[in-house]
mmCIF file of C-alpha atoms and ligand atoms in Angstrom:
data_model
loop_
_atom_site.group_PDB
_atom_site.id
_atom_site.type_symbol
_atom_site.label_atom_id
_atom_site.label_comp_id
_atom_site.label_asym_id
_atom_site.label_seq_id
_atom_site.Cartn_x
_atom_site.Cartn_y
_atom_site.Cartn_z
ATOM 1 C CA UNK A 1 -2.096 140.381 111.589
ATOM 2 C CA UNK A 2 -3.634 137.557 113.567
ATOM 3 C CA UNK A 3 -5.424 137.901 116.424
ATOM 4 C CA UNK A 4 -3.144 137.323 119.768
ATOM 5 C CA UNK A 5 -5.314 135.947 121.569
ATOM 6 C CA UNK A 6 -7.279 133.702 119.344
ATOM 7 C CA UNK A 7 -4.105 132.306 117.614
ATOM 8 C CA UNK A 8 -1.035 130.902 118.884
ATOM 9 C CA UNK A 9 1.921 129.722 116.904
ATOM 10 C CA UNK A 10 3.022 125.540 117.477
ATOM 11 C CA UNK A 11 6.563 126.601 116.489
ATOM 12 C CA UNK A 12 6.411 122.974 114.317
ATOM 13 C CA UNK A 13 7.244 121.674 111.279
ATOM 14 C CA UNK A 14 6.009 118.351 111.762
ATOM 15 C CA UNK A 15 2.610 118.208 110.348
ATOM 16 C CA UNK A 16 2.011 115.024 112.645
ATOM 17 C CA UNK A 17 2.596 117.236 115.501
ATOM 18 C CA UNK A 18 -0.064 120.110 114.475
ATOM 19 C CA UNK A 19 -3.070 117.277 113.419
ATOM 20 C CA UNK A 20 -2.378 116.423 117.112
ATOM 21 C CA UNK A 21 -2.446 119.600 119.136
ATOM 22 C CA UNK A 22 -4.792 121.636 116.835
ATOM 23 C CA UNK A 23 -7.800 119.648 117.907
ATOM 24 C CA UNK A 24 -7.519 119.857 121.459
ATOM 25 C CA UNK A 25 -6.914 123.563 121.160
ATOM 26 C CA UNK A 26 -9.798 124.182 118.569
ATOM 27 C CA UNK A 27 -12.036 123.073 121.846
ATOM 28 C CA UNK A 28 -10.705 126.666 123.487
ATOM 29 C CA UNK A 29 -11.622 128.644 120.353
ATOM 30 C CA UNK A 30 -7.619 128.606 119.682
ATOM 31 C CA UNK A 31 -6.286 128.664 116.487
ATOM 32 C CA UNK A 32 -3.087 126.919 115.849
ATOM 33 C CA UNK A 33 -0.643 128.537 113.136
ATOM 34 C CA UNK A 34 2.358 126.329 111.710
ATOM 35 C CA UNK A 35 6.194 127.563 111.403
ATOM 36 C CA UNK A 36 4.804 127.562 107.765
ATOM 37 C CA UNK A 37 3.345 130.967 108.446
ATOM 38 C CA UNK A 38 6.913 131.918 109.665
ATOM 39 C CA UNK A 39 8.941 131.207 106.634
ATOM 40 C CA UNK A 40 12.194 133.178 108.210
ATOM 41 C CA UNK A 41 12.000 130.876 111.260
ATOM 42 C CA UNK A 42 12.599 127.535 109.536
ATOM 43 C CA UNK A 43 15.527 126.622 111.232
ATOM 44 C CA UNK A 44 16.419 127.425 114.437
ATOM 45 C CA UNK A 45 18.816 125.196 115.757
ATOM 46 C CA UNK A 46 17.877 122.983 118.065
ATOM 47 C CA UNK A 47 21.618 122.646 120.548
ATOM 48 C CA UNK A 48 20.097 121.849 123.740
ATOM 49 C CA UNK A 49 21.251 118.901 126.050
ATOM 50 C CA UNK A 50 17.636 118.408 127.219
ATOM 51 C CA UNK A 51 14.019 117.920 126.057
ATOM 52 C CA UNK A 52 13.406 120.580 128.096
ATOM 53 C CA UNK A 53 16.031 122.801 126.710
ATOM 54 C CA UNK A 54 15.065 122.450 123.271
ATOM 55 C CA UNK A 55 11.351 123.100 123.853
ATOM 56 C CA UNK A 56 12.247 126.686 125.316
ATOM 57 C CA UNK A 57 14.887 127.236 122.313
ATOM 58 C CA UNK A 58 11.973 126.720 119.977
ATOM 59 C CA UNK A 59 9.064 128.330 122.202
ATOM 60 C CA UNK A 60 11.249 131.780 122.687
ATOM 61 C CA UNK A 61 12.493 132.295 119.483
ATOM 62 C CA UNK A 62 9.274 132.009 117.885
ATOM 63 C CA UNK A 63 7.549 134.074 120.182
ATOM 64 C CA UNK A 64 10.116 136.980 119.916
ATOM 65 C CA UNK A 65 9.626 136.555 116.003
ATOM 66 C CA UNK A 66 6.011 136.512 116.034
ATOM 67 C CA UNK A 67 4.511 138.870 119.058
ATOM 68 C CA UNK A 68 2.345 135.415 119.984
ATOM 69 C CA UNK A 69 1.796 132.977 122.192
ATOM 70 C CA UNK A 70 4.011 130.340 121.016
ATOM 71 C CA UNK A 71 3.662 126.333 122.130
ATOM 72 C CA UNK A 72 7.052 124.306 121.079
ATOM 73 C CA UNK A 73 7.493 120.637 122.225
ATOM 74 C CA UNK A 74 10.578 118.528 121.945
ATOM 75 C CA UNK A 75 10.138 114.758 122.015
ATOM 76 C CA UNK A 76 11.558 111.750 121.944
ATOM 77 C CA UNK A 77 11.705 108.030 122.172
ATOM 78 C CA UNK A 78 14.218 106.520 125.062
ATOM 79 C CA UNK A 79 14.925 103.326 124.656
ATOM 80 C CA UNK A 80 16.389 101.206 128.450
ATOM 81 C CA UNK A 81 18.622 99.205 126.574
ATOM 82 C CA UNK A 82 20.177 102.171 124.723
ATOM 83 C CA UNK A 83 20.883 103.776 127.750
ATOM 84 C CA UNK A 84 18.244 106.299 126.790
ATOM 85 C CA UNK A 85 19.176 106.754 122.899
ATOM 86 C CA UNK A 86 17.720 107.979 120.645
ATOM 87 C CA UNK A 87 16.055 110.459 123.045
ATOM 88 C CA UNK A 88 16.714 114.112 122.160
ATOM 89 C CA UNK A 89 18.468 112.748 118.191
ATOM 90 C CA UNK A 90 14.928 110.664 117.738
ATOM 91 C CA UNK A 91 14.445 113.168 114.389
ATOM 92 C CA UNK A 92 17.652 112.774 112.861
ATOM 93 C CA UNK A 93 18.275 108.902 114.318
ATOM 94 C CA UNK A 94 18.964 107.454 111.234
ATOM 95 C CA UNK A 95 20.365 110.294 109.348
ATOM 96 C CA UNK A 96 24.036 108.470 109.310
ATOM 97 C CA UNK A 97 22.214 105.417 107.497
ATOM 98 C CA UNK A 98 21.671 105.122 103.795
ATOM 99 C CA UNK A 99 18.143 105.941 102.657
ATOM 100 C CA UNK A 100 16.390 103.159 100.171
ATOM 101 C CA UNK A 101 14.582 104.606 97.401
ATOM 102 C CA UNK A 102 11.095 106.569 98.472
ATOM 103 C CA UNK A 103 12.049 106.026 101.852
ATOM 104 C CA UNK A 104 10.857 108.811 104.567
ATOM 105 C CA UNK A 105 12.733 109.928 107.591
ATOM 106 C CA UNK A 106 10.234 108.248 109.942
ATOM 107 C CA UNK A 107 10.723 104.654 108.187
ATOM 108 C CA UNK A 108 14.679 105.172 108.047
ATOM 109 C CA UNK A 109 14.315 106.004 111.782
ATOM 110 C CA UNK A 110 12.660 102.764 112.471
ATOM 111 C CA UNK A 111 15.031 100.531 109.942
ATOM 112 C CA UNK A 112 18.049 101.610 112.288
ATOM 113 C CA UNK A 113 16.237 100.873 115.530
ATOM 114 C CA UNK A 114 15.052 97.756 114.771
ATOM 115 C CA UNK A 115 18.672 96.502 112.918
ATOM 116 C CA UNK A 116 20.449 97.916 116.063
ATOM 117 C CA UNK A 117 17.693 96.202 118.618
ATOM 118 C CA UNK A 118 18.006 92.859 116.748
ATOM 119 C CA UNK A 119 19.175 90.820 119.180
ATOM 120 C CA UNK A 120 18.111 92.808 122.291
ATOM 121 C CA UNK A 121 15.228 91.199 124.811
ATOM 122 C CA UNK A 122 15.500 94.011 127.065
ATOM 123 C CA UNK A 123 12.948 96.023 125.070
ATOM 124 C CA UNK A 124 10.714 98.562 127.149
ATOM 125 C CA UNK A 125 10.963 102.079 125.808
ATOM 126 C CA UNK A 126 8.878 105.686 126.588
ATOM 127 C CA UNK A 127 8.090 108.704 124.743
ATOM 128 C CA UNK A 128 8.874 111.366 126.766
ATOM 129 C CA UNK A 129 7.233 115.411 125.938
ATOM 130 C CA UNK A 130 8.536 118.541 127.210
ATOM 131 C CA UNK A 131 6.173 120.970 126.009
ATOM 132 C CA UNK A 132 7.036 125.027 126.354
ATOM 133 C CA UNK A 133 5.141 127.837 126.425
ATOM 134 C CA UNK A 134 6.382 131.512 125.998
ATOM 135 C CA UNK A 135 3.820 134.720 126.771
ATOM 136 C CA UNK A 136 4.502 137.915 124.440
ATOM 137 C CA UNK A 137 5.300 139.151 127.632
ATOM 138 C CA UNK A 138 8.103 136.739 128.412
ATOM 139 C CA UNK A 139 6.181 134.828 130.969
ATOM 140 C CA UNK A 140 7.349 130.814 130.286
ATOM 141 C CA UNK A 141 5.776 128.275 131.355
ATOM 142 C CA UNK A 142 7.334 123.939 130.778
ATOM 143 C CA UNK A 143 5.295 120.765 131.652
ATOM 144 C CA UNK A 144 5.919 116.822 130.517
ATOM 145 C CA UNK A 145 4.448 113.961 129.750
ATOM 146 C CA UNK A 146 5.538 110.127 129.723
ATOM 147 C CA UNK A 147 4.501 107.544 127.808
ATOM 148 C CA UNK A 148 5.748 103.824 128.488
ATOM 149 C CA UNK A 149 5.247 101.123 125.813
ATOM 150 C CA UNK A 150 7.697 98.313 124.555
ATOM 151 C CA UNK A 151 9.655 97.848 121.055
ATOM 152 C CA UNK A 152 7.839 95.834 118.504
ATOM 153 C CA UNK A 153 10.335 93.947 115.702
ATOM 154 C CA UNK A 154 8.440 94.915 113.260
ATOM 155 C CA UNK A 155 6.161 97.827 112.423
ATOM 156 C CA UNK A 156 2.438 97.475 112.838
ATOM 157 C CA UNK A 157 -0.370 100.081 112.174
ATOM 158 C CA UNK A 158 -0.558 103.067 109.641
ATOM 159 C CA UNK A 159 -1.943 105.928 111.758
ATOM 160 C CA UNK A 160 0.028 108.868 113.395
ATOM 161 C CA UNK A 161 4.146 109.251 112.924
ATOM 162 C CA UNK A 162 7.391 108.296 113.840
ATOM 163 C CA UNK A 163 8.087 105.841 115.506
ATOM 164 C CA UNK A 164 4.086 104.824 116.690
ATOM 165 C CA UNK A 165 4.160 101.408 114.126
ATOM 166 C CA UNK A 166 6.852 100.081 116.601
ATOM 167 C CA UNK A 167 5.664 101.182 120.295
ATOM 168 C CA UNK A 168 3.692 98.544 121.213
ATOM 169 C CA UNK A 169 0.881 99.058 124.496
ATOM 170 C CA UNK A 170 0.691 95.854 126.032
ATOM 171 C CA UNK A 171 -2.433 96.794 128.107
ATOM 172 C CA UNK A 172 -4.330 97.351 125.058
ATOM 173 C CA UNK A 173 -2.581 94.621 122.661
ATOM 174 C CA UNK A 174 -1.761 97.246 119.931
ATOM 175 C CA UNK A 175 0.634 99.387 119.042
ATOM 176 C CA UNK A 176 0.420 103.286 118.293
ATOM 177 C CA UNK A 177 -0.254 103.693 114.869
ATOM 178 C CA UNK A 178 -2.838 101.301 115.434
ATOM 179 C CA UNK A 179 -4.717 104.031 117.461
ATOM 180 C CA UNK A 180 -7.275 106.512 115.950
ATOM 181 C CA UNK A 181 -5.990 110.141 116.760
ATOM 182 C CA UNK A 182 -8.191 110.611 119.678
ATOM 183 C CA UNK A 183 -7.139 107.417 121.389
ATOM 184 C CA UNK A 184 -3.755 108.299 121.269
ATOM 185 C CA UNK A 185 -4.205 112.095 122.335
ATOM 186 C CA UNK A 186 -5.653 110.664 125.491
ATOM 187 C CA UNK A 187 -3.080 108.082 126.539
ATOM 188 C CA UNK A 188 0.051 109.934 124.834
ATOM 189 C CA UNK A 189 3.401 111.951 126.142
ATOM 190 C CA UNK A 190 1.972 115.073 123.691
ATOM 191 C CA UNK A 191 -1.303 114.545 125.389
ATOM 192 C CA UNK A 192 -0.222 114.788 128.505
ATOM 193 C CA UNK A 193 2.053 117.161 127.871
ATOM 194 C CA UNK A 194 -0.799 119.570 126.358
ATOM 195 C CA UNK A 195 -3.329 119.030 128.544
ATOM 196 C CA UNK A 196 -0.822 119.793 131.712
ATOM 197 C CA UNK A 197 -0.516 123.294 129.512
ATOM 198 C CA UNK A 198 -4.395 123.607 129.300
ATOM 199 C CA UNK A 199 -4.792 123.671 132.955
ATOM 200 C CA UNK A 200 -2.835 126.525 132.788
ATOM 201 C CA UNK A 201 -4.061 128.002 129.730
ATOM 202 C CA UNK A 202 -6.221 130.901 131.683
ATOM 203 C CA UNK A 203 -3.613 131.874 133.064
ATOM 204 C CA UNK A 204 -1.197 131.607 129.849
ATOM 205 C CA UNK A 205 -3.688 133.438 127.906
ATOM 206 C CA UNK A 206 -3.771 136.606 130.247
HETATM 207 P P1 ITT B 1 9.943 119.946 115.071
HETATM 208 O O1 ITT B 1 11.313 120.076 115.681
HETATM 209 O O2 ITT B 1 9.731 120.870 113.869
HETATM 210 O O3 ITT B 1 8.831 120.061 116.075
HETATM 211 P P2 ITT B 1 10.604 117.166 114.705
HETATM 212 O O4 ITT B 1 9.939 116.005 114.012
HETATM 213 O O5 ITT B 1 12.064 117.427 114.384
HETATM 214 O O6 ITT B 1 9.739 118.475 114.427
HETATM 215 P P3 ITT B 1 11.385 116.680 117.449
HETATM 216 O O7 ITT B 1 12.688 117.389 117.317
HETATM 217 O O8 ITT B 1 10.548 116.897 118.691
HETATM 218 O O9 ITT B 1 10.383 116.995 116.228
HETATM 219 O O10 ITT B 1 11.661 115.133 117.239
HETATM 220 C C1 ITT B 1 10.734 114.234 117.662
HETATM 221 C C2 ITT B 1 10.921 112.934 116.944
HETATM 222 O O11 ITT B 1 10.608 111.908 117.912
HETATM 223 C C3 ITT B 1 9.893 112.786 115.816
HETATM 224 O O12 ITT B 1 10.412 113.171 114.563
HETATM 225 C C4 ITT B 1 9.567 111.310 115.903
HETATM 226 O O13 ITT B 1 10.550 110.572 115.221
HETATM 227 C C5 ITT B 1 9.690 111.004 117.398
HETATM 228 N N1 ITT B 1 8.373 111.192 118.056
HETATM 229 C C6 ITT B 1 8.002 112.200 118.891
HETATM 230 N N2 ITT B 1 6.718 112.084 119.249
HETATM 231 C C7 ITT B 1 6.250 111.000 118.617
HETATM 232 C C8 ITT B 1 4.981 110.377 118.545
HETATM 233 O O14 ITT B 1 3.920 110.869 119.164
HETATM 234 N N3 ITT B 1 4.868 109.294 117.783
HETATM 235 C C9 ITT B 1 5.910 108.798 117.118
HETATM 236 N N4 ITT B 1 7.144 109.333 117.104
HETATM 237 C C10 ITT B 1 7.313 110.427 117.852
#
């Protein structure tokens, strides 16, 4: 049985998620466990209207599964011109498109944004993070983070997930996934996010 106050559980299955919270946490002698570890939690349904929402569906069921502190984020990328989309759907974006052979989720994903930005100048976007935490004893505990960039046309960069080859950072001329890990933990909406959580975390961890 794992230790509760040593581990936590990132109620996660995105592996791109865990590489970028474990670190941080490491720092406060915090071990990070996967949803792996939880093999009868591997789908709870995410039917929120909100980041927000979602985080806390994730966070408590986890937590009342495993008797831990459990960490859950939601995220997203909004798009202006999109009125927002694909926000809370950014996983399963391009699920209604036809995959190509090999092709992942992520670079589906992208394929539909770009094809339905085409011909769209208007092209500032953000990354938004609602991150949730949930005590053993029920306590909760939601912060946020925002990340504003602009839509590339075409993908650039190989590091982190998602949607980074396409969010471009004007102020530093590159886009996401053409940021090592650590400079996009410090500038990001999971960042952010997590380290709005870690000012709390002596208090979380009571
Ligand atoms: P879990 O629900 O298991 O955490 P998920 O990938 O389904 O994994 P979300 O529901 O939070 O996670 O969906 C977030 C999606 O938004 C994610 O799959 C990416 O497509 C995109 N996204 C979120 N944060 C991102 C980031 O830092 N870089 C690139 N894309 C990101």
């Amino acid at each position: 049985m794992p230790d509760t106050r040593q581990h936590i559980v990132l109620a996660t299955s995105n592996e791109g998620k865990i590489r970028e919270l474990a670190e941080p946490l490491a720092a406060f002698g915090v071990t990070v466990l996967g949803l792996k570890a939880f093999p009868q939690l591997s789908n709870i349904e995410e039917n929120g209207a909100t980041f927000e929402e979602n985080a806390l569906i994730k966070a408590r069921a986890t937590a009342a599964a495993s008797g831990l502190l459990c960490v859950a984020d939601d995220s997203g990328l909004e798009v202006d011109a999109l009125g927002g989309a694909p926000g809370i759907r950014s996983a399963r974006y391009g699920c209604d498109w036809p995959s190509l052979p090999g092709e992942s989720r992520d670079a589906r994903n992208m394929r539909k944004l770009l094809h339905v930005m085409a011909a769209e100048e208007n092209r500032t976007c953000r990354f938004v993070c609602c991150m949730a935490a949930v005590c053993p004893d029920g306590r909760e505990f939601v912060v946020r983070g925002l990340w504003p960039g602009r839509l590339l046309r075409e993908p650039r960069g190989c590091n982190g997930f998602g949607y980074d080859p396409i969010f471009f950072l004007p102020s530093l001329g590159k886009s996401a996934a053409e940021l090592t890990r650590a400079e996009k933990n410090s500038r990001s909406h999971r960042g952010q996010a997590l380290r709005a959580l870690l000012a709390q975390w002596p208090t979380l961890a009571q």
